[in-house]
Short mmCIF file of C-alpha atoms and ligand atoms in Angstrom, two decimals:
data_model
loop_
_atom_site.label_atom_id
_atom_site.label_comp_id
_atom_site.label_asym_id
_atom_site.label_seq_id
_atom_site.Cartn_x
_atom_site.Cartn_y
_atom_site.Cartn_z
CA UNK A 137 0.00 0.00 0.00
CA UNK A 138 1.15 3.52 -0.65
CA UNK A 139 2.11 6.50 1.52
CA UNK A 140 -0.35 7.71 4.14
CA UNK A 141 -0.68 7.08 7.84
CA UNK A 142 0.07 10.75 8.37
CA UNK A 143 -3.41 11.95 7.37
CA UNK A 144 -4.98 9.23 9.46
CA UNK A 145 -2.90 10.20 12.47
CA UNK A 146 -3.76 13.84 12.05
CA UNK A 147 -7.46 13.01 11.97
CA UNK A 148 -7.15 10.81 15.02
CA UNK A 149 -4.88 13.09 17.01
CA UNK A 150 -6.72 16.34 16.44
CA UNK A 151 -10.35 15.38 16.60
CA UNK A 152 -11.28 18.71 18.17
CA UNK A 153 -9.82 20.78 15.33
CA UNK A 154 -13.07 21.26 13.45
CA UNK A 155 -15.31 20.13 16.26
CA UNK A 156 -17.49 23.20 16.47
CA UNK A 157 -18.04 23.59 12.77
CA UNK A 158 -21.30 22.09 11.58
CA UNK A 159 -22.93 21.47 8.23
CA UNK A 160 -25.77 23.82 7.32
CA UNK A 161 -28.58 21.48 8.34
CA UNK A 162 -29.04 21.98 12.11
CA UNK A 163 -30.56 18.50 12.28
CA UNK A 164 -27.83 16.76 10.25
CA UNK A 165 -27.33 13.18 11.42
CA UNK A 166 -24.28 12.31 13.50
CA UNK A 167 -22.64 10.55 10.55
CA UNK A 168 -23.27 13.56 8.29
CA UNK A 169 -21.75 15.93 10.84
CA UNK A 170 -18.71 13.63 11.11
CA UNK A 171 -18.33 13.47 7.34
CA UNK A 172 -18.47 17.25 7.13
CA UNK A 173 -15.93 17.84 9.89
CA UNK A 174 -13.58 15.19 8.55
CA UNK A 175 -13.76 16.63 5.04
CA UNK A 176 -12.93 20.04 6.46
CA UNK A 177 -9.72 18.62 7.92
CA UNK A 178 -9.00 16.24 5.12
CA UNK A 179 -8.93 18.93 2.45
CA UNK A 180 -5.71 20.26 4.01
CA UNK A 181 -4.10 16.81 4.01
CA UNK A 182 -4.66 15.46 0.55
CA UNK A 183 -6.77 15.43 -2.58
CA UNK A 184 -9.24 12.57 -2.89
CA UNK A 185 -9.75 11.06 -6.30
CA UNK A 186 -13.31 10.54 -7.50
CA UNK A 187 -14.89 8.86 -10.50
CA UNK A 188 -18.44 9.00 -11.88
CA UNK A 189 -20.20 5.61 -12.16
CA UNK A 190 -17.03 3.78 -11.15
CA UNK A 191 -18.73 0.54 -10.07
CA UNK A 192 -21.64 -0.22 -12.47
CA UNK A 193 -19.69 -0.19 -15.73
CA UNK A 194 -16.42 0.69 -17.40
CA UNK A 195 -14.74 0.32 -20.75
CA UNK A 196 -16.02 -2.94 -22.25
CA UNK A 197 -17.98 -4.20 -19.21
CA UNK A 198 -21.29 -3.72 -17.38
CA UNK A 199 -22.26 -4.91 -13.88
CA UNK A 200 -19.25 -7.06 -13.01
CA UNK A 201 -19.19 -7.50 -9.28
CA UNK A 202 -16.33 -5.62 -7.60
CA UNK A 203 -14.91 -4.36 -10.88
CA UNK A 204 -13.74 -0.78 -11.45
CA UNK A 205 -11.63 0.60 -14.31
CA UNK A 206 -9.70 2.64 -11.74
CA UNK A 207 -8.99 -0.46 -9.65
CA UNK A 208 -7.99 -2.42 -12.78
CA UNK A 209 -5.27 0.20 -13.36
CA UNK A 210 -3.93 1.10 -9.91
CA UNK A 211 -5.19 -1.68 -7.64
CA UNK A 212 -7.42 0.59 -5.58
CA UNK A 213 -10.87 2.13 -5.84
CA UNK A 214 -11.49 5.87 -5.90
CA UNK A 215 -12.25 7.59 -2.60
CA UNK A 216 -15.25 9.47 -4.01
CA UNK A 217 -17.96 7.88 -6.16
CA UNK A 218 -20.30 9.94 -8.33
CA UNK A 219 -23.87 8.82 -9.11
CA UNK A 220 -26.45 10.28 -11.45
CA UNK A 221 -30.20 10.28 -10.82
CA UNK A 222 -31.52 11.69 -14.13
CA UNK A 223 -34.86 9.99 -15.00
CA UNK A 224 -35.62 9.09 -11.39
CA UNK A 225 -38.14 11.95 -11.59
CA UNK A 226 -39.99 10.06 -14.33
CA UNK A 227 -40.40 6.97 -12.18
CA UNK A 228 -38.00 5.10 -14.49
CA UNK A 229 -36.19 1.96 -13.34
CA UNK A 230 -32.84 3.10 -14.63
CA UNK A 231 -31.00 6.40 -15.12
CA UNK A 232 -30.34 8.33 -18.30
CA UNK A 233 -26.96 6.59 -18.25
CA UNK A 234 -28.72 3.19 -18.06
CA UNK A 235 -27.83 2.36 -14.47
CA UNK A 236 -30.66 0.78 -12.48
CA UNK A 237 -31.65 2.82 -9.47
CA UNK A 238 -31.79 -0.23 -7.23
CA UNK A 239 -28.20 -0.99 -8.26
CA UNK A 240 -27.21 2.58 -7.39
CA UNK A 241 -28.77 2.12 -3.94
CA UNK A 242 -26.70 -1.03 -3.46
CA UNK A 243 -23.49 0.60 -4.68
CA UNK A 244 -24.00 3.57 -2.37
CA UNK A 245 -24.28 1.17 0.54
CA UNK A 246 -21.18 -0.74 -0.55
CA UNK A 247 -19.21 2.49 -0.76
CA UNK A 248 -20.40 3.65 2.65
CA UNK A 249 -19.51 0.34 4.23
CA UNK A 250 -15.98 0.52 2.87
CA UNK A 251 -15.68 4.08 4.17
CA UNK A 252 -15.87 5.87 0.81
CA UNK A 253 -17.84 8.96 -0.15
CA UNK A 254 -20.94 9.17 -2.36
CA UNK A 255 -21.92 12.22 -4.36
CA UNK A 256 -25.08 12.57 -6.45
CA UNK A 257 -25.81 14.74 -9.49
CA UNK A 258 -29.21 15.11 -11.13
CA UNK A 259 -29.64 15.95 -14.83
CA UNK A 260 -33.39 15.95 -14.42
CA UNK A 261 -35.80 16.59 -17.26
CA UNK A 262 -37.15 20.00 -18.17
CA UNK A 263 -40.42 20.16 -16.22
CA UNK A 264 -41.95 22.82 -18.45
CA UNK A 265 -41.25 21.40 -21.91
CA UNK A 266 -40.85 17.73 -21.08
CA UNK A 267 -37.47 17.82 -22.84
CA UNK A 268 -34.10 16.79 -21.43
CA UNK A 269 -31.96 18.74 -18.97
CA UNK A 270 -30.25 20.17 -22.06
CA UNK A 271 -33.50 21.57 -23.48
CA UNK A 272 -32.85 25.31 -23.30
CA UNK A 273 -35.72 26.32 -25.57
CA UNK A 274 -37.51 28.29 -22.83
CA UNK A 275 -36.37 30.88 -20.31
CA UNK A 276 -39.47 30.31 -18.19
CA UNK A 277 -38.62 26.91 -16.76
CA UNK A 278 -37.15 27.90 -13.40
CA UNK A 279 -39.93 30.47 -12.77
CA UNK A 280 -42.53 27.86 -13.73
CA UNK A 281 -41.47 25.42 -11.00
CA UNK A 282 -41.15 27.90 -8.15
CA UNK A 283 -44.12 28.26 -5.76
CA UNK A 284 -47.01 29.81 -7.72
CA UNK A 285 -45.61 28.62 -11.07
CA UNK A 286 -47.62 26.47 -13.47
CA UNK A 287 -45.26 23.51 -13.06
CA UNK A 288 -44.72 23.78 -9.32
CA UNK A 289 -46.91 20.76 -8.59
CA UNK A 290 -44.94 18.68 -11.10
CA UNK A 291 -41.68 19.79 -9.52
CA UNK A 292 -42.98 18.65 -6.13
CA UNK A 293 -43.66 15.23 -7.65
CA UNK A 294 -40.07 15.13 -8.91
CA UNK A 295 -38.79 16.11 -5.47
CA UNK A 296 -40.97 13.51 -3.78
CA UNK A 297 -39.36 10.80 -5.91
CA UNK A 298 -35.94 12.20 -5.13
CA UNK A 299 -36.79 12.26 -1.42
CA UNK A 300 -37.96 8.62 -1.50
CA UNK A 301 -34.65 7.66 -3.07
CA UNK A 302 -32.59 9.61 -0.53
CA UNK A 303 -34.60 8.15 2.35
CA UNK A 304 -33.96 4.63 1.02
CA UNK A 305 -30.21 5.03 1.54
CA UNK A 306 -29.65 3.20 4.80
CA UNK A 307 -26.86 1.01 6.11
CA UNK A 308 -27.41 -2.37 7.77
CA UNK A 309 -27.69 -0.77 11.18
CA UNK A 310 -30.58 1.39 9.94
CA UNK A 311 -28.62 4.64 9.80
CA UNK A 312 -28.98 6.99 6.87
CA UNK A 313 -25.98 7.06 4.56
CA UNK A 314 -24.62 10.59 4.17
CA UNK A 315 -24.54 11.84 0.58
CA UNK A 316 -23.09 14.92 -1.09
CA UNK A 317 -25.91 16.26 -3.27
CA UNK A 318 -25.03 18.52 -6.22
CA UNK A 319 -28.10 19.71 -8.15
CA UNK A 320 -28.39 22.65 -10.61
CA UNK A 321 -24.71 22.38 -11.53
CA UNK A 322 -22.69 24.23 -14.20
CA UNK A 323 -25.11 27.14 -14.01
CA UNK A 324 -22.46 29.65 -15.07
CA UNK A 325 -22.93 28.09 -18.50
CA UNK A 326 -26.19 28.01 -20.45
CA UNK A 327 -26.56 24.40 -21.63
CA UNK A 328 -28.98 23.24 -18.91
CA UNK A 329 -32.44 24.77 -18.42
CA UNK A 330 -31.26 26.20 -15.08
CA UNK A 331 -28.21 27.90 -16.72
CA UNK A 332 -27.17 31.53 -16.59
CA UNK A 333 -28.99 32.84 -19.66
CA UNK A 334 -32.12 30.79 -18.93
CA UNK A 335 -33.19 32.30 -15.59
CA UNK A 336 -32.53 35.32 -13.40
CA UNK A 337 -30.05 35.14 -10.53
CA UNK A 338 -32.93 35.65 -8.09
CA UNK A 339 -34.93 32.78 -9.54
CA UNK A 340 -31.88 30.49 -9.52
CA UNK A 341 -31.28 31.27 -5.85
CA UNK A 342 -34.98 30.87 -5.06
CA UNK A 343 -34.97 27.45 -6.72
CA UNK A 344 -32.07 26.35 -4.55
CA UNK A 345 -33.63 27.72 -1.37
CA UNK A 346 -37.00 26.19 -2.06
CA UNK A 347 -35.44 22.81 -2.89
CA UNK A 348 -33.25 22.58 0.21
CA UNK A 349 -36.07 23.72 2.46
CA UNK A 350 -38.46 21.17 0.95
CA UNK A 351 -36.05 18.23 1.24
CA UNK A 352 -34.77 19.22 4.67
CA UNK A 353 -37.82 20.63 6.45
CA UNK A 354 -40.81 19.09 4.67
CA UNK A 355 -39.34 15.70 3.82
CA UNK A 356 -37.14 15.55 6.93
CA UNK A 357 -33.99 14.52 5.12
CA UNK A 358 -30.95 15.18 7.27
CA UNK A 359 -28.17 13.17 5.68
CA UNK A 360 -27.30 15.44 2.77
CA UNK A 361 -24.46 17.90 2.27
CA UNK A 362 -25.29 20.40 -0.48
CA UNK A 363 -22.81 21.44 -3.17
CA UNK A 364 -22.83 24.67 -5.15
CA UNK A 365 -21.03 23.78 -8.37
CA UNK A 366 -20.36 26.22 -11.20
CA UNK A 367 -18.72 25.64 -14.55
CA UNK A 368 -15.71 27.76 -15.51
CA UNK A 369 -15.56 31.35 -14.23
CA UNK A 370 -13.01 34.15 -14.15
CA UNK A 371 -13.54 36.08 -10.95
CA UNK A 372 -14.81 35.65 -7.42
CA UNK A 373 -17.73 37.94 -8.28
CA UNK A 374 -18.67 35.66 -11.14
CA UNK A 375 -18.35 32.58 -8.93
CA UNK A 376 -20.71 33.91 -6.25
CA UNK A 377 -23.13 35.75 -8.52
CA UNK A 378 -25.82 33.09 -8.09
CA UNK A 379 -24.69 31.70 -4.72
CA UNK A 380 -27.86 30.88 -2.80
CA UNK A 381 -26.49 31.36 0.73
CA UNK A 382 -24.09 30.18 3.40
CA UNK A 383 -27.01 28.78 5.37
CA UNK A 384 -27.81 26.08 2.79
CA UNK A 385 -24.50 25.31 1.03
CA UNK A 386 -21.85 22.99 2.48
CA UNK A 387 -19.43 22.50 -0.40
CA UNK A 388 -18.11 25.07 -2.83
CA UNK A 389 -17.14 23.43 -6.09
CA UNK A 390 -16.59 23.91 -9.79
CA UNK A 391 -16.62 21.76 -12.92
CA UNK A 392 -13.90 22.33 -15.47
CA UNK A 393 -12.90 20.15 -18.41
CA UNK A 394 -9.60 20.41 -20.25
CA UNK A 395 -10.51 21.94 -23.60
CA UNK A 396 -7.12 23.26 -24.64
CA UNK A 397 -3.76 24.76 -23.81
CA UNK A 398 -5.21 27.39 -21.47
CA UNK A 399 -6.61 24.73 -19.10
CA UNK A 400 -3.83 24.87 -16.45
CA UNK A 401 -4.13 28.65 -16.17
CA UNK A 402 -7.91 28.59 -15.91
CA UNK A 403 -7.75 25.72 -13.44
CA UNK A 404 -5.21 27.54 -11.32
CA UNK A 405 -7.45 30.58 -11.17
CA UNK A 406 -10.63 28.63 -10.36
CA UNK A 407 -8.95 26.38 -7.79
CA UNK A 408 -7.35 29.42 -6.13
CA UNK A 409 -10.64 31.31 -5.84
CA UNK A 410 -12.67 28.33 -4.62
CA UNK A 411 -10.14 27.00 -2.10
CA UNK A 412 -9.65 30.48 -0.61
CA UNK A 413 -13.38 31.10 -0.34
CA UNK A 414 -14.00 27.67 1.17
CA UNK A 415 -11.31 28.32 3.81
CA UNK A 416 -12.79 31.74 4.65
CA UNK A 417 -16.28 30.32 5.01
CA UNK A 418 -15.28 27.13 6.84
CA UNK A 419 -16.74 25.12 3.99
CA UNK A 420 -15.37 22.35 1.82
CA UNK A 421 -13.85 23.04 -1.58
CA UNK A 422 -13.88 20.57 -4.47
CA UNK A 423 -13.39 20.13 -8.19
CA UNK A 424 -16.67 18.37 -8.79
CA UNK A 425 -16.13 17.33 -12.43
CA UNK A 426 -13.22 17.23 -14.80
CA UNK A 427 -11.75 15.27 -17.66
CA UNK A 428 -8.86 15.68 -20.04
CA UNK A 429 -7.43 14.38 -23.33
CA UNK A 430 -5.77 11.45 -21.55
CA UNK A 431 -5.39 9.25 -24.63
CA UNK A 432 -3.30 11.91 -26.38
CA UNK A 433 -1.69 13.62 -23.43
CA UNK A 434 -0.68 10.47 -21.63
CA UNK A 435 0.95 12.34 -18.74
CA UNK A 436 -2.12 14.46 -18.15
CA UNK A 437 -2.66 13.03 -14.64
CA UNK A 438 0.62 14.15 -13.17
CA UNK A 439 1.81 16.94 -15.45
CA UNK A 440 -1.45 18.76 -15.95
CA UNK A 441 -4.01 17.89 -13.29
CA UNK A 442 -1.88 17.13 -10.25
CA UNK A 443 0.82 19.73 -10.77
CA UNK A 444 -1.79 22.43 -11.25
CA UNK A 445 -3.88 21.41 -8.24
CA UNK A 446 -0.95 20.63 -5.92
CA UNK A 447 -0.75 24.04 -4.21
CA UNK A 448 -4.47 24.16 -3.43
CA UNK A 449 -6.51 22.71 -0.60
CA UNK A 450 -9.49 21.01 -2.18
CA UNK A 451 -11.14 17.90 -0.76
CA UNK A 452 -11.53 16.04 -4.03
CA UNK A 453 -11.33 16.01 -7.79
CA UNK A 454 -13.80 13.80 -9.67
CA UNK A 455 -13.43 12.68 -13.27
CA UNK A 456 -16.50 11.88 -15.31
CA UNK A 457 -17.65 8.48 -16.49
CA UNK A 458 -16.15 5.76 -18.71
CA UNK A 459 -18.96 4.79 -21.09
CA UNK A 460 -19.10 1.02 -21.58
CA UNK A 461 -18.72 1.07 -25.35
CA UNK A 462 -16.91 4.29 -26.19
CA UNK A 463 -13.24 4.03 -25.18
CA UNK A 464 -12.42 7.40 -26.71
CA UNK A 465 -14.88 9.08 -24.32
CA UNK A 466 -13.42 7.59 -21.11
CA UNK A 467 -12.34 10.17 -18.56
CA UNK A 468 -10.59 7.68 -16.28
CA UNK A 469 -7.99 5.19 -17.52
CA UNK A 470 -8.92 1.55 -18.00
CA UNK A 471 -6.77 -1.57 -18.28
CA UNK A 472 -4.27 -1.05 -21.10
CA UNK A 473 -5.05 2.67 -21.47
CA UNK A 474 -2.07 4.73 -22.70
CA UNK A 475 -2.20 6.95 -19.61
CA UNK A 476 -2.11 4.01 -17.16
CA UNK A 477 1.56 4.38 -16.14
CA UNK A 478 1.04 8.04 -15.43
CA UNK A 479 -2.14 7.33 -13.49
CA UNK A 480 -0.17 4.94 -11.27
CA UNK A 481 2.28 7.78 -10.58
CA UNK A 482 -0.71 9.99 -9.79
CA UNK A 483 -2.01 7.28 -7.47
CA UNK A 484 1.36 6.92 -5.72
CA UNK A 485 1.83 10.63 -5.20
CA UNK A 486 1.51 11.61 -1.51
CA UNK A 487 -1.00 14.31 -2.42
CA UNK A 488 -3.69 11.98 -3.78
CA UNK A 489 -6.00 9.84 -1.64
CA UNK A 490 -7.84 6.73 -2.78
CA UNK A 491 -10.15 4.23 -1.10
CA UNK A 492 -7.62 2.29 0.99
CA UNK A 493 -6.43 5.44 2.70
CA UNK A 494 -9.87 6.88 3.21
CA UNK A 495 -11.09 3.60 4.68
CA UNK A 496 -8.55 3.96 7.48
CA UNK A 497 -9.81 7.37 8.40
CA UNK A 498 -13.27 6.48 9.65
CA UNK A 499 -14.76 9.60 8.16
CA UNK A 500 -18.25 8.82 9.42
CA UNK A 501 -17.13 8.64 13.05
C1 BMA B 614 -22.77 14.03 -19.61
C2 BMA B 614 -22.48 12.87 -20.54
C3 BMA B 614 -23.79 12.20 -20.87
C4 BMA B 614 -24.51 11.81 -19.57
C5 BMA B 614 -24.65 12.99 -18.65
C6 BMA B 614 -25.29 12.65 -17.32
O1 BMA B 614 -21.61 14.73 -19.29
O2 BMA B 614 -21.62 11.94 -19.90
O3 BMA B 614 -23.55 11.06 -21.64
O4 BMA B 614 -25.79 11.28 -19.85
O5 BMA B 614 -23.38 13.57 -18.43
O6 BMA B 614 -24.52 11.75 -16.59
#
């Protein structure tokens, strides 16, 4: 096994360090409070690696028990696991990425039991037009689902399904499994119906506030940490323009994909702004989605991603999914991938944290 023991000792030796800092939900469960406080400390010790849909499928395989493309390459699972709930709102059996929701429930439990971290995104359908999350044909969607709007009742039905799913996430001892929930993401862009040019800043904030209040106070869900997650931005002002409030947001994050030579500079700027703001606000910073041209730039993991993020204190970086039948679209390496050697270096670097290390930290205690 690689490195570590230092982070674990720090967590064990200084349990009081973040003891008074709580997540935003005053009724957050004990395990959720522990996760929050441990993430607050952990972000100064290392950078966890995350992968979207790591366990249900990977390049060339679907539903193989215990398999993970990341594990096939470096011998260890990620520390953070991303899940997607798009189409849950329709009452479908499987997600828009063809993963069965009952499987996702099982995977979330597996991850929790091995001491890993689950984060959920939701590319839910456009409630006004019936189109996909990418249907940006109307600027009225967000207003239409707020209280008083013509689609408010439909939105409540969506949220009720979401709430049922969240409330089904329990471990064997009956405790709710804490989850990092990241809705309405990449809103500094305009490709989702909740994006910047599709609604006013006030309506975006109102949507967030209504949603958190409904899940937390009406549905009594107290095992979620909420993530505010932009796409690329240039300034602090731009980052916080649609920030819905310190009283409902636990993680400050951003999504940023490598789309060219300016990526390291943009990443440096975004990571600097977010990590500084998170430290000032006693919140957790993260890079909630990324991906790079790893087949061409085979040293992308160490030379681009890690070297750029090294100076910053962020809790995790998550790369997007590896579609089962589209090797060129994989954002993580898989067995035999040209970036595998470099990914192993990335794995062995003292800065990065994977499952084995996180498991030793007891982050839910
Ligand atoms: C996008 C792509 C889509 C996917 C969606 C939701 O970035 O990966 O194929 O359906 O995310 O997970």
